[in-house]
Short mmCIF file of N, CA and C in Angstrom, two decimals:
data_model
loop_
_atom_site.label_atom_id
_atom_site.label_comp_id
_atom_site.label_asym_id
_atom_site.label_seq_id
_atom_site.Cartn_x
_atom_site.Cartn_y
_atom_site.Cartn_z
N UNK R 13 52.32 -157.85 137.65
CA UNK R 13 52.34 -157.44 139.01
C UNK R 13 53.76 -157.33 139.56
N UNK R 14 54.58 -158.34 139.30
CA UNK R 14 55.95 -158.30 139.84
C UNK R 14 56.96 -157.87 138.79
N UNK R 15 56.51 -157.19 137.79
CA UNK R 15 57.42 -156.76 136.73
C UNK R 15 58.46 -155.78 137.24
N UNK R 16 58.11 -155.00 138.21
CA UNK R 16 59.06 -154.02 138.71
C UNK R 16 60.28 -154.69 139.34
N UNK R 17 60.14 -155.90 139.84
CA UNK R 17 61.28 -156.59 140.45
C UNK R 17 62.25 -157.09 139.38
N UNK R 18 61.77 -157.37 138.19
CA UNK R 18 62.62 -157.89 137.14
C UNK R 18 63.20 -156.80 136.26
N UNK R 19 62.66 -155.62 136.33
CA UNK R 19 63.13 -154.53 135.48
C UNK R 19 64.47 -153.99 136.00
N UNK R 20 65.43 -153.79 135.11
CA UNK R 20 66.71 -153.24 135.56
C UNK R 20 66.56 -151.77 135.95
N UNK R 21 67.15 -151.42 137.04
CA UNK R 21 67.08 -150.05 137.50
C UNK R 21 68.24 -149.23 136.97
N UNK R 22 68.09 -147.94 137.01
CA UNK R 22 69.16 -147.06 136.56
C UNK R 22 70.03 -146.71 137.74
N UNK R 23 71.31 -146.83 137.53
CA UNK R 23 72.25 -146.43 138.57
C UNK R 23 72.75 -145.04 138.24
N UNK R 24 72.81 -144.22 139.22
CA UNK R 24 73.26 -142.86 138.99
C UNK R 24 74.75 -142.75 138.85
N UNK R 25 75.19 -142.05 137.84
CA UNK R 25 76.59 -141.76 137.69
C UNK R 25 77.33 -142.67 136.73
N UNK R 26 76.99 -143.91 136.63
CA UNK R 26 77.64 -144.84 135.71
C UNK R 26 79.10 -145.02 136.02
N UNK R 27 79.94 -144.77 135.03
CA UNK R 27 81.39 -144.96 135.19
C UNK R 27 81.97 -143.97 136.19
N UNK R 28 81.39 -142.80 136.25
CA UNK R 28 81.91 -141.79 137.19
C UNK R 28 81.72 -142.24 138.63
N UNK R 29 80.60 -142.88 138.92
CA UNK R 29 80.36 -143.37 140.29
C UNK R 29 81.31 -144.51 140.63
N UNK R 30 81.62 -145.38 139.65
CA UNK R 30 82.57 -146.47 139.91
C UNK R 30 83.96 -145.91 140.13
N UNK R 31 84.38 -144.93 139.36
CA UNK R 31 85.70 -144.35 139.52
C UNK R 31 85.82 -143.64 140.86
N UNK R 32 84.75 -143.01 141.29
CA UNK R 32 84.78 -142.34 142.58
C UNK R 32 84.82 -143.35 143.71
N UNK R 33 84.14 -144.48 143.53
CA UNK R 33 84.08 -145.51 144.57
C UNK R 33 85.44 -146.17 144.76
N UNK R 34 86.18 -146.40 143.68
CA UNK R 34 87.47 -147.09 143.77
C UNK R 34 88.64 -146.14 143.56
N UNK R 35 88.43 -144.86 143.63
CA UNK R 35 89.45 -143.90 143.30
C UNK R 35 90.69 -143.95 144.17
N UNK R 36 90.53 -143.92 145.47
CA UNK R 36 91.71 -143.87 146.35
C UNK R 36 92.50 -145.17 146.31
N UNK R 37 91.81 -146.28 146.36
CA UNK R 37 92.50 -147.56 146.34
C UNK R 37 93.15 -147.83 144.99
N UNK R 38 92.52 -147.38 143.92
CA UNK R 38 93.07 -147.58 142.59
C UNK R 38 94.38 -146.83 142.39
N UNK R 39 94.57 -145.74 143.09
CA UNK R 39 95.83 -145.00 143.03
C UNK R 39 96.79 -145.40 144.14
N UNK R 40 96.27 -145.65 145.34
CA UNK R 40 97.13 -145.88 146.50
C UNK R 40 97.84 -147.23 146.44
N UNK R 41 97.14 -148.28 146.06
CA UNK R 41 97.75 -149.60 146.05
C UNK R 41 98.91 -149.71 145.05
N UNK R 42 98.75 -149.30 143.79
CA UNK R 42 99.91 -149.35 142.89
C UNK R 42 101.05 -148.43 143.35
N UNK R 43 100.70 -147.29 143.93
CA UNK R 43 101.73 -146.38 144.40
C UNK R 43 102.54 -146.99 145.53
N UNK R 44 101.87 -147.58 146.50
CA UNK R 44 102.57 -148.21 147.63
C UNK R 44 103.40 -149.40 147.15
N UNK R 45 102.83 -150.23 146.27
CA UNK R 45 103.58 -151.35 145.73
C UNK R 45 104.80 -150.89 144.95
N UNK R 46 104.66 -149.83 144.17
CA UNK R 46 105.78 -149.31 143.41
C UNK R 46 106.89 -148.75 144.29
N UNK R 47 106.52 -148.04 145.35
CA UNK R 47 107.52 -147.49 146.26
C UNK R 47 108.28 -148.60 146.97
N UNK R 48 107.55 -149.59 147.48
CA UNK R 48 108.20 -150.70 148.17
C UNK R 48 109.09 -151.48 147.21
N UNK R 49 108.60 -151.74 146.02
CA UNK R 49 109.37 -152.48 145.01
C UNK R 49 110.63 -151.71 144.61
N UNK R 50 110.49 -150.42 144.41
CA UNK R 50 111.65 -149.61 144.04
C UNK R 50 112.70 -149.56 145.12
N UNK R 51 112.27 -149.37 146.37
CA UNK R 51 113.23 -149.39 147.48
C UNK R 51 113.92 -150.74 147.59
N UNK R 52 113.17 -151.81 147.42
CA UNK R 52 113.76 -153.13 147.55
C UNK R 52 114.72 -153.43 146.41
N UNK R 53 114.39 -153.00 145.19
CA UNK R 53 115.29 -153.19 144.05
C UNK R 53 116.60 -152.42 144.27
N UNK R 54 116.50 -151.20 144.75
CA UNK R 54 117.72 -150.41 145.02
C UNK R 54 118.51 -151.03 146.17
N UNK R 55 117.82 -151.57 147.17
CA UNK R 55 118.49 -152.19 148.30
C UNK R 55 119.24 -153.46 147.87
N UNK R 56 118.63 -154.25 147.00
CA UNK R 56 119.29 -155.45 146.51
C UNK R 56 120.52 -155.08 145.70
N UNK R 57 120.42 -154.09 144.84
CA UNK R 57 121.53 -153.69 143.99
C UNK R 57 122.65 -153.05 144.81
N UNK R 58 122.32 -152.45 145.92
CA UNK R 58 123.32 -151.79 146.76
C UNK R 58 124.32 -152.79 147.32
N UNK R 59 123.86 -153.95 147.77
CA UNK R 59 124.70 -155.05 148.23
C UNK R 59 125.65 -154.65 149.34
N UNK R 60 125.19 -153.84 150.27
CA UNK R 60 125.98 -153.47 151.44
C UNK R 60 126.95 -152.32 151.24
N UNK R 61 127.11 -151.85 150.04
CA UNK R 61 128.02 -150.75 149.78
C UNK R 61 127.31 -149.41 149.88
N UNK R 62 128.01 -148.36 149.53
CA UNK R 62 127.36 -147.03 149.57
C UNK R 62 126.34 -146.88 148.45
N UNK R 63 125.37 -146.05 148.69
CA UNK R 63 124.34 -145.79 147.68
C UNK R 63 124.91 -144.91 146.57
N UNK R 64 124.55 -145.22 145.35
CA UNK R 64 124.99 -144.44 144.21
C UNK R 64 123.77 -143.94 143.44
N UNK R 65 124.02 -143.05 142.53
CA UNK R 65 122.93 -142.51 141.71
C UNK R 65 122.31 -143.56 140.81
N UNK R 66 123.11 -144.49 140.34
CA UNK R 66 122.59 -145.55 139.48
C UNK R 66 121.62 -146.46 140.23
N UNK R 67 121.92 -146.73 141.48
CA UNK R 67 121.02 -147.57 142.29
C UNK R 67 119.71 -146.86 142.56
N UNK R 68 119.80 -145.58 142.84
CA UNK R 68 118.58 -144.79 143.07
C UNK R 68 117.75 -144.73 141.79
N UNK R 69 118.42 -144.53 140.66
CA UNK R 69 117.71 -144.48 139.38
C UNK R 69 117.07 -145.83 139.05
N UNK R 70 117.79 -146.92 139.33
CA UNK R 70 117.23 -148.25 139.11
C UNK R 70 115.98 -148.45 139.97
N UNK R 71 116.05 -148.07 141.23
CA UNK R 71 114.89 -148.21 142.12
C UNK R 71 113.73 -147.36 141.67
N UNK R 72 114.02 -146.14 141.23
CA UNK R 72 112.96 -145.24 140.79
C UNK R 72 112.28 -145.76 139.53
N UNK R 73 113.08 -146.16 138.55
CA UNK R 73 112.52 -146.64 137.29
C UNK R 73 111.74 -147.94 137.50
N UNK R 74 112.28 -148.87 138.26
CA UNK R 74 111.58 -150.14 138.47
C UNK R 74 110.30 -149.94 139.29
N UNK R 75 110.33 -149.05 140.27
CA UNK R 75 109.13 -148.76 141.05
C UNK R 75 108.04 -148.10 140.22
N UNK R 76 108.43 -147.16 139.38
CA UNK R 76 107.45 -146.49 138.51
C UNK R 76 106.87 -147.47 137.50
N UNK R 77 107.72 -148.34 136.95
CA UNK R 77 107.24 -149.32 135.98
C UNK R 77 106.25 -150.28 136.61
N UNK R 78 106.57 -150.79 137.80
CA UNK R 78 105.64 -151.71 138.46
C UNK R 78 104.34 -151.00 138.84
N UNK R 79 104.43 -149.78 139.34
CA UNK R 79 103.22 -149.04 139.70
C UNK R 79 102.34 -148.79 138.47
N UNK R 80 102.96 -148.45 137.35
CA UNK R 80 102.19 -148.21 136.13
C UNK R 80 101.51 -149.49 135.63
N UNK R 81 102.24 -150.61 135.68
CA UNK R 81 101.65 -151.87 135.25
C UNK R 81 100.53 -152.32 136.19
N UNK R 82 100.71 -152.14 137.48
CA UNK R 82 99.65 -152.49 138.44
C UNK R 82 98.43 -151.61 138.25
N UNK R 83 98.64 -150.33 138.01
CA UNK R 83 97.52 -149.42 137.79
C UNK R 83 96.77 -149.80 136.51
N UNK R 84 97.52 -150.10 135.44
CA UNK R 84 96.88 -150.47 134.18
C UNK R 84 96.11 -151.78 134.32
N UNK R 85 96.68 -152.76 135.02
CA UNK R 85 95.98 -154.02 135.22
C UNK R 85 94.74 -153.83 136.08
N UNK R 86 94.83 -152.96 137.07
CA UNK R 86 93.66 -152.67 137.89
C UNK R 86 92.54 -152.01 137.12
N UNK R 87 92.89 -151.22 136.12
CA UNK R 87 91.87 -150.55 135.31
C UNK R 87 91.17 -151.48 134.33
N UNK R 88 91.90 -152.45 133.78
CA UNK R 88 91.30 -153.32 132.76
C UNK R 88 90.87 -154.67 133.29
N UNK R 89 91.12 -154.96 134.56
CA UNK R 89 90.85 -156.30 135.07
C UNK R 89 89.38 -156.70 135.01
N UNK R 90 88.48 -155.78 135.13
CA UNK R 90 87.05 -156.13 135.14
C UNK R 90 86.52 -156.47 133.75
N UNK R 91 87.25 -156.08 132.72
CA UNK R 91 86.82 -156.42 131.37
C UNK R 91 87.39 -157.76 130.91
N UNK R 92 88.27 -158.37 131.69
CA UNK R 92 88.89 -159.63 131.31
C UNK R 92 88.13 -160.80 131.93
N UNK R 93 88.08 -161.94 131.22
CA UNK R 93 87.53 -163.13 131.86
C UNK R 93 88.46 -163.61 132.97
N UNK R 94 87.94 -164.41 133.88
CA UNK R 94 88.72 -164.76 135.07
C UNK R 94 90.00 -165.51 134.74
N UNK R 95 90.03 -166.32 133.67
CA UNK R 95 91.25 -167.05 133.31
C UNK R 95 92.34 -166.08 132.86
N UNK R 96 91.96 -165.14 132.02
CA UNK R 96 92.94 -164.18 131.52
C UNK R 96 93.36 -163.20 132.62
N UNK R 97 92.45 -162.86 133.50
CA UNK R 97 92.78 -161.99 134.63
C UNK R 97 93.77 -162.66 135.56
N UNK R 98 93.57 -163.94 135.85
CA UNK R 98 94.50 -164.69 136.69
C UNK R 98 95.85 -164.83 136.00
N UNK R 99 95.85 -165.05 134.69
CA UNK R 99 97.11 -165.14 133.95
C UNK R 99 97.85 -163.81 133.95
N UNK R 100 97.13 -162.70 133.87
CA UNK R 100 97.76 -161.39 133.90
C UNK R 100 98.41 -161.11 135.25
N UNK R 101 97.71 -161.46 136.33
CA UNK R 101 98.30 -161.30 137.66
C UNK R 101 99.52 -162.21 137.84
N UNK R 102 99.43 -163.44 137.33
CA UNK R 102 100.56 -164.36 137.41
C UNK R 102 101.76 -163.86 136.62
N UNK R 103 101.51 -163.34 135.41
CA UNK R 103 102.60 -162.85 134.58
C UNK R 103 103.26 -161.61 135.19
N UNK R 104 102.45 -160.71 135.74
CA UNK R 104 103.01 -159.52 136.37
C UNK R 104 103.86 -159.89 137.58
N UNK R 105 103.36 -160.80 138.40
CA UNK R 105 104.12 -161.23 139.57
C UNK R 105 105.37 -161.99 139.17
N UNK R 106 105.28 -162.85 138.17
CA UNK R 106 106.44 -163.62 137.73
C UNK R 106 107.54 -162.71 137.20
N UNK R 107 107.18 -161.72 136.42
CA UNK R 107 108.20 -160.82 135.89
C UNK R 107 108.80 -159.95 136.98
N UNK R 108 107.99 -159.52 137.94
CA UNK R 108 108.51 -158.70 139.03
C UNK R 108 109.46 -159.49 139.92
N UNK R 109 109.11 -160.70 140.28
CA UNK R 109 109.97 -161.53 141.12
C UNK R 109 111.21 -161.95 140.34
N UNK R 110 111.06 -162.31 139.10
CA UNK R 110 112.22 -162.68 138.27
C UNK R 110 113.22 -161.55 138.15
N UNK R 111 112.73 -160.32 138.01
CA UNK R 111 113.63 -159.17 137.93
C UNK R 111 114.36 -158.95 139.25
N UNK R 112 113.66 -159.07 140.37
CA UNK R 112 114.32 -158.89 141.66
C UNK R 112 115.38 -159.96 141.90
N UNK R 113 115.09 -161.19 141.51
CA UNK R 113 116.08 -162.25 141.69
C UNK R 113 117.26 -162.02 140.76
N UNK R 114 117.03 -161.49 139.57
CA UNK R 114 118.14 -161.24 138.65
C UNK R 114 119.07 -160.14 139.16
N UNK R 115 118.57 -159.27 140.03
CA UNK R 115 119.43 -158.22 140.60
C UNK R 115 120.44 -158.77 141.59
N UNK R 116 120.25 -159.99 142.07
CA UNK R 116 121.17 -160.59 143.05
C UNK R 116 122.37 -161.24 142.39
N UNK R 117 122.56 -161.08 141.10
CA UNK R 117 123.68 -161.64 140.33
C UNK R 117 123.71 -163.16 140.36
N UNK R 118 122.55 -163.77 140.36
CA UNK R 118 122.47 -165.22 140.21
C UNK R 118 122.29 -165.55 138.74
N UNK R 119 122.18 -166.82 138.44
CA UNK R 119 122.06 -167.22 137.04
C UNK R 119 120.67 -166.85 136.49
N UNK R 120 120.61 -166.78 135.19
CA UNK R 120 119.36 -166.48 134.52
C UNK R 120 118.35 -167.60 134.74
N UNK R 121 118.85 -168.83 134.79
CA UNK R 121 117.95 -169.96 135.01
C UNK R 121 117.30 -169.90 136.39
N UNK R 122 118.06 -169.49 137.40
CA UNK R 122 117.48 -169.41 138.74
C UNK R 122 116.42 -168.31 138.82
N UNK R 123 116.70 -167.14 138.25
CA UNK R 123 115.71 -166.07 138.29
C UNK R 123 114.47 -166.43 137.48
N UNK R 124 114.67 -167.11 136.36
CA UNK R 124 113.53 -167.54 135.55
C UNK R 124 112.70 -168.59 136.28
N UNK R 125 113.38 -169.57 136.88
CA UNK R 125 112.66 -170.63 137.57
C UNK R 125 111.90 -170.11 138.78
N UNK R 126 112.52 -169.24 139.56
CA UNK R 126 111.84 -168.71 140.74
C UNK R 126 110.68 -167.80 140.34
N UNK R 127 110.89 -166.96 139.34
CA UNK R 127 109.80 -166.11 138.86
C UNK R 127 108.66 -166.92 138.30
N UNK R 128 108.98 -167.97 137.56
CA UNK R 128 107.94 -168.83 136.99
C UNK R 128 107.18 -169.58 138.08
N UNK R 129 107.90 -170.07 139.09
CA UNK R 129 107.24 -170.80 140.18
C UNK R 129 106.28 -169.89 140.95
N UNK R 130 106.74 -168.69 141.26
CA UNK R 130 105.88 -167.75 141.99
C UNK R 130 104.71 -167.31 141.11
N UNK R 131 104.97 -167.09 139.83
CA UNK R 131 103.90 -166.69 138.91
C UNK R 131 102.83 -167.74 138.76
N UNK R 132 103.23 -169.02 138.68
CA UNK R 132 102.25 -170.11 138.58
C UNK R 132 101.44 -170.20 139.87
N UNK R 133 102.11 -170.00 141.00
CA UNK R 133 101.39 -170.00 142.28
C UNK R 133 100.36 -168.89 142.35
N UNK R 134 100.75 -167.70 141.93
CA UNK R 134 99.81 -166.57 141.93
C UNK R 134 98.68 -166.81 140.95
N UNK R 135 98.99 -167.38 139.80
CA UNK R 135 97.95 -167.70 138.82
C UNK R 135 96.92 -168.64 139.43
N UNK R 136 97.37 -169.70 140.09
CA UNK R 136 96.45 -170.68 140.69
C UNK R 136 95.61 -170.05 141.79
N UNK R 137 96.25 -169.31 142.67
CA UNK R 137 95.52 -168.71 143.79
C UNK R 137 94.53 -167.65 143.30
N UNK R 138 94.95 -166.81 142.37
CA UNK R 138 94.05 -165.78 141.88
C UNK R 138 92.91 -166.37 141.06
N UNK R 139 93.17 -167.42 140.29
CA UNK R 139 92.08 -168.06 139.57
C UNK R 139 91.05 -168.63 140.54
N UNK R 140 91.53 -169.27 141.58
CA UNK R 140 90.61 -169.82 142.58
C UNK R 140 89.80 -168.70 143.24
N UNK R 141 90.46 -167.61 143.58
CA UNK R 141 89.77 -166.49 144.22
C UNK R 141 88.72 -165.88 143.28
N UNK R 142 89.07 -165.69 142.01
CA UNK R 142 88.12 -165.13 141.06
C UNK R 142 86.97 -166.10 140.80
N UNK R 143 87.27 -167.39 140.71
CA UNK R 143 86.24 -168.40 140.47
C UNK R 143 85.27 -168.48 141.67
N UNK R 144 85.82 -168.44 142.87
CA UNK R 144 84.97 -168.52 144.07
C UNK R 144 84.11 -167.28 144.22
N UNK R 145 84.62 -166.14 143.82
CA UNK R 145 83.86 -164.89 143.96
C UNK R 145 82.75 -164.82 142.93
N UNK R 146 82.98 -165.30 141.72
CA UNK R 146 81.99 -165.15 140.65
C UNK R 146 80.90 -166.21 140.70
N UNK R 147 81.14 -167.33 141.36
CA UNK R 147 80.10 -168.37 141.41
C UNK R 147 79.33 -168.31 142.69
#
């Protein structure tokens, strides 16, 4: 009698419907993050002096790299378990912050420590968020 409630239904479209549902945000968020990151990297490297082609190139390359990594992580995040997904977000954030701190001409230890601290914080917060959402 109640078999129809337990039977899995067919969803129309499959992967195409999911891509259409998350299409704008999947492209817009990495793009905005990449643009902001690139501008900030070029601004840090500028250090109050005139803008040069090398600074613009550094900002462009670092922004494109971050946008590509964010887009790739956004595409594969649903296939990862929550621990590995949180570690991926932590590692991406740690490397991005560590690189920005290294542009300020501080020591390697300071950029590593600050990147690691921020990455561990992001790992903890994202793990908690993923755990709370899935349970």
